[in-house]
Every structure is written in C-alpha cells, then in structure tokens.
XYZ file of C-alpha atoms in Angstrom:
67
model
C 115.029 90.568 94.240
C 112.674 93.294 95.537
C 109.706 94.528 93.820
C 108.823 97.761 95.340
C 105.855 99.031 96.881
C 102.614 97.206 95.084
C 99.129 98.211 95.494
C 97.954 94.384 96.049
C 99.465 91.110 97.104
C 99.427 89.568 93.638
C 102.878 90.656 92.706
C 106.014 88.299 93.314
C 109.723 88.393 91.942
C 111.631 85.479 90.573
C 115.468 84.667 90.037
C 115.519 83.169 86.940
C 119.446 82.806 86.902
C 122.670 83.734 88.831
C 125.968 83.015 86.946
C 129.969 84.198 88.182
C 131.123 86.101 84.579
C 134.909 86.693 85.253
C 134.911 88.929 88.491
C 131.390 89.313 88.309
C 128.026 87.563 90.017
C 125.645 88.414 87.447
C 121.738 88.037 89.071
C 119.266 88.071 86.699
C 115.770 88.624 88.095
C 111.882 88.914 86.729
C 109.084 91.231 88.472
C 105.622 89.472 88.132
C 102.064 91.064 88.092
C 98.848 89.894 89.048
C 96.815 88.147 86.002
C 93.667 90.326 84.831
C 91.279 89.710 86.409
C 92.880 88.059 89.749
C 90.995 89.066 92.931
C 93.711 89.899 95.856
C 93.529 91.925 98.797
C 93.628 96.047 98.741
C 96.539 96.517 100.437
C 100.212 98.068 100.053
C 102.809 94.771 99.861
C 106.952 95.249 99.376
C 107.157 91.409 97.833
C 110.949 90.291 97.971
C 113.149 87.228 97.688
C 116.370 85.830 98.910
C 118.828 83.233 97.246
C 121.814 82.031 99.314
C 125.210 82.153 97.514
C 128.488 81.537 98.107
C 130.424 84.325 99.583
C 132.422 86.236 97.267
C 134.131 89.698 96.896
C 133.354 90.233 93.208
C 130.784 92.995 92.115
C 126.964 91.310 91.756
C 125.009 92.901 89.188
C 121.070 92.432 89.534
C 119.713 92.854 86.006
C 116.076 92.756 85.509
C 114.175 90.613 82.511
C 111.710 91.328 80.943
C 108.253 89.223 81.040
C-alpha cells in the first residue's frame, strides 16, 4: 500500500484484508488522513506499507476502501 506524495507526515495506509479468490490475491487497502486539527510537520512524506505473503503466480489486485 502506497499513499502518494502527502504534504505532512500525518497520513498512513492500512491493509485491512488480503484474501486468494480463485486465481486471484485480492489486497484490499485504506488511505488515512490526518485528524483536523492534528499538528505534524510541513514536509513532503511518500507513507507506504509492506505485508509478506506467500509466493504465488496468480494476478494480485490492490483495491482501495473507502474511509
């Protein structure tokens, strides 16, 4: 999960579930914002976040929920 460039360090990504459908490894992943109001840094971040699997040759999808 990668959230893209961000204007402060507030933002984070989460997996919220990973699942084999078939042939498929279906990631399902949630981009988080600061709160209002939450004081962070002034700076450019690229937040990300890694989950180990187990090796497979299927197709992964990465499917984004909403918060």
């Amino acid at each position: 999960c990668r959230t893209g460039n961000n204007p402060s360090p507030g933002y984070r990504c989460q997996i919220v579930d990973t699942r084999y459908e078939g042939t498929r490894q279906r990631v399902i992943y949630r981009e988080i914002a600061p709160g209002v109001g939450m004081m962070g840094g002034a700076a450019m971040t690229q937040p990300y976040l890694l989950r180990v699997v187990p090796r497979s040759d299927d197709t992964v999808r990465f499917e984004i929920q909403p918060n």
